Structure formats: structure tokens, C-alpha cells
Amino acid sequence: MTAECLASIDSSRVCVVPNGIEVKRIQPPEPIGDGFTVLFVDRLIEDKHVDLLFKSFDRVAHTAHVTISIIGDGQERNLLE
């Protein structure tokens, strides 16, 4: 979709680069009945604000059966762990 928007500007300057996620390596979580799972897949950098995801998760984790999974690596990993 982004490539299509950019191509409408000047298609000769657009090159699509795959994001590099090996989808086959991601295993779906087990169903948890009446709850839900939050899945974050991205680089662990400050601009992604994963810290806000954790704070939000803390606010709802006690009210529902909810789990969180983080897939990624980056400069914020140690801090987030």
C-alpha cells in the first residue's frame, strides 16, 4: 500500500524492500478462552514506545485474562526486560 502511494508520485524512485520477518518462525499462541493476547512485533527502539504498551498492559492485566508477547530486538531491549 505504501509503495502504491509512493509510486503515484514517481515510480522510478520506488523500490520495495521486504521487512525481513520470517513469518514461518512465529508460532500462534494457544487460545486462552475468554481473554486475549497482545502481540508486538517490531524493533525495540525508543520511537516505538513499547514502554507505553507495558504501562497500558499493566492497567488491563488485572481486569481480564490477557497475555503479552514481544518479538523483536534493539537498543531498548535491556531496559524493557
XYZ file of N, CA and C in Angstrom:
243
model
N 0.824 -1.185 0.000
C 0.000 0.000 0.000
C 0.873 1.256 0.000
N 1.881 1.293 0.862
C 2.770 2.453 0.887
C 3.472 2.606 -0.453
N 3.918 1.474 -1.015
C 4.604 1.523 -2.311
C 3.694 2.094 -3.386
N 2.398 1.730 -3.341
C 1.451 2.246 -4.330
C 1.304 3.758 -4.193
N 1.237 4.255 -2.967
C 1.125 5.705 -2.750
C 2.366 6.416 -3.257
N 3.528 5.857 -2.959
C 4.771 6.466 -3.413
C 4.926 6.359 -4.921
N 4.480 5.248 -5.490
C 4.598 5.050 -6.932
C 3.787 6.084 -7.692
N 2.705 6.543 -7.104
C 1.903 7.564 -7.783
C 2.646 8.893 -7.865
N 3.648 9.068 -7.018
C 4.450 10.290 -7.045
C 5.519 10.189 -8.136
N 6.345 9.128 -8.051
C 7.408 8.923 -9.031
C 7.862 7.475 -8.931
N 7.262 6.602 -9.710
C 7.523 5.171 -9.610
C 8.971 4.802 -9.911
N 9.693 5.628 -10.628
C 11.089 5.302 -10.935
C 11.987 5.396 -9.704
N 11.481 6.028 -8.637
C 12.286 6.191 -7.424
C 11.816 5.307 -6.280
N 10.913 4.350 -6.575
C 10.366 3.490 -5.535
C 10.929 2.092 -5.669
N 11.445 1.569 -4.565
C 11.946 0.198 -4.516
C 11.369 -0.449 -3.261
N 10.638 -1.546 -3.418
C 10.037 -2.234 -2.277
C 11.062 -3.193 -1.688
N 11.306 -3.049 -0.384
C 12.231 -3.919 0.328
C 11.425 -4.701 1.356
N 11.455 -6.035 1.309
C 10.704 -6.830 2.292
C 11.161 -6.494 3.707
N 10.259 -6.652 4.663
C 10.588 -6.274 6.035
C 11.472 -7.290 6.754
N 11.674 -8.453 6.188
C 12.614 -9.406 6.765
C 12.063 -10.265 7.887
N 10.780 -10.236 8.145
C 10.206 -11.083 9.195
C 9.988 -12.482 8.635
N 10.543 -13.478 9.306
C 10.348 -14.863 8.900
C 9.044 -15.360 9.529
N 7.954 -15.179 8.817
C 6.617 -15.481 9.337
C 6.498 -16.936 9.769
N 7.168 -17.840 9.094
C 7.090 -19.261 9.438
C 7.647 -19.549 10.830
N 8.505 -18.667 11.342
C 9.088 -18.874 12.666
C 8.176 -18.406 13.795
N 7.132 -17.667 13.480
C 6.220 -17.156 14.501
C 5.134 -18.195 14.741
N 5.087 -18.691 15.958
C 4.090 -19.690 16.329
C 2.877 -18.989 16.926
N 1.679 -19.382 16.494
C 0.484 -18.749 17.074
C 0.349 -19.136 18.547
N -0.120 -18.209 19.363
C -0.302 -18.532 20.786
C -1.469 -19.481 20.987
N -1.427 -20.186 22.093
C -2.538 -21.067 22.446
C -3.764 -20.219 22.793
N -4.956 -20.653 22.376
C -6.171 -19.915 22.762
C -6.291 -19.866 24.282
N -6.772 -18.740 24.813
C -6.882 -18.594 26.258
C -8.326 -18.384 26.704
N -9.252 -18.910 25.939
C -10.656 -18.823 26.342
C -11.238 -17.437 26.196
N -11.613 -16.844 27.314
C -12.305 -15.558 27.268
C -11.364 -14.359 27.300
N -10.074 -14.571 27.244
C -9.130 -13.464 27.276
C -8.591 -13.140 25.897
N -7.444 -12.498 25.879
C -6.821 -12.164 24.608
C -5.311 -12.051 24.782
N -4.611 -12.079 23.657
C -3.165 -11.936 23.641
C -2.793 -10.689 22.856
N -1.897 -9.895 23.412
C -1.348 -8.734 22.726
C -0.004 -9.169 22.148
N 0.181 -8.968 20.845
C 1.424 -9.346 20.186
C 2.060 -8.105 19.581
N 3.315 -7.840 19.951
C 4.075 -6.720 19.395
C 5.252 -7.300 18.643
N 5.371 -6.951 17.356
C 6.481 -7.413 16.529
C 7.107 -6.194 15.862
N 8.310 -5.834 16.296
C 8.976 -4.658 15.730
C 10.336 -4.505 16.391
N 11.051 -3.472 15.970
C 12.318 -3.139 16.610
C 12.044 -2.540 17.979
N 12.893 -2.858 18.933
C 12.739 -2.316 20.274
C 13.598 -1.062 20.392
N 13.039 0.030 19.881
C 13.709 1.324 19.914
C 12.789 2.327 20.594
N 13.361 3.421 21.040
C 12.603 4.423 21.793
C 11.385 4.937 21.029
N 11.529 5.153 19.723
C 10.431 5.704 18.925
C 9.196 4.807 18.874
N 9.344 3.534 19.181
C 8.201 2.608 19.141
C 7.365 2.658 20.410
N 7.882 3.245 21.477
C 7.152 3.457 22.742
C 6.588 2.154 23.328
N 7.402 1.125 23.329
C 6.974 -0.146 23.923
C 6.751 0.028 25.425
N 7.437 0.973 26.039
C 7.212 1.249 27.455
C 5.757 1.631 27.714
N 5.143 2.362 26.793
C 3.725 2.714 26.936
C 2.830 1.488 26.773
N 3.250 0.573 25.922
C 2.499 -0.680 25.773
C 2.494 -1.432 27.103
N 3.650 -1.508 27.751
C 3.729 -2.186 29.048
C 2.871 -1.481 30.100
N 2.915 -0.171 30.143
C 2.104 0.572 31.115
C 0.619 0.336 30.866
N 0.206 0.350 29.612
C -1.199 0.096 29.271
C -1.586 -1.325 29.630
N -0.688 -2.246 29.356
C -0.944 -3.650 29.678
C -1.154 -3.823 31.178
N -0.343 -3.166 31.970
C -0.486 -3.251 33.423
C -1.859 -2.776 33.884
N -2.428 -1.827 33.171
C -3.732 -1.280 33.570
C -4.880 -2.242 33.301
N -4.743 -3.117 32.298
C -5.839 -4.035 31.974
C -5.574 -5.473 32.400
N -4.337 -5.809 32.715
C -3.980 -7.196 33.018
C -4.748 -7.752 34.209
N -5.088 -6.928 35.162
C -5.803 -7.408 36.339
C -7.320 -7.508 36.113
N -7.821 -6.971 35.009
C -9.264 -6.984 34.758
C -9.697 -8.070 33.776
N -8.739 -8.702 33.105
C -9.075 -9.723 32.116
C -7.930 -10.719 32.027
N -8.237 -11.868 31.475
C -7.183 -12.861 31.228
C -6.473 -12.431 29.946
N -5.322 -11.839 30.124
C -4.609 -11.265 28.989
C -3.127 -11.603 29.104
N -2.522 -11.878 27.969
C -1.089 -12.123 27.925
C -0.465 -11.180 26.902
N 0.848 -11.008 26.991
C 1.546 -10.158 26.050
C 2.778 -10.900 25.555
N 3.044 -10.790 24.266
C 4.236 -11.379 23.660
C 4.953 -10.291 22.879
N 6.257 -10.225 23.052
C 7.078 -9.238 22.368
C 8.080 -9.983 21.499
N 8.095 -9.662 20.216
C 9.066 -10.242 19.288
C 9.845 -9.087 18.691
N 11.143 -9.066 18.950
C 11.972 -8.004 18.409
C 13.255 -7.849 19.184
N 14.091 -6.986 18.700
C 15.364 -6.705 19.334
C 15.721 -5.255 19.019
N 16.592 -4.694 19.812
C 17.005 -3.328 19.561
C 17.618 -2.704 20.795
N 17.963 -1.445 20.685
C 18.692 -0.744 21.737
C 17.917 -0.618 23.046
N 16.599 -0.745 23.029
C 15.787 -0.625 24.235
C 15.533 -1.973 24.923
N 16.023 -3.059 24.351
C 15.690 -4.381 24.871
C 16.044 -4.548 26.350
N 17.276 -4.232 26.718
C 17.685 -4.410 28.128
C 16.820 -3.592 29.060
N 16.521 -2.368 28.717
C 15.680 -1.515 29.539
C 14.279 -2.102 29.683
N 13.716 -2.597 28.592
C 12.368 -3.146 28.605
C 12.287 -4.458 29.381
N 13.353 -5.248 29.308
C 13.354 -6.508 30.059
C 13.351 -6.229 31.541
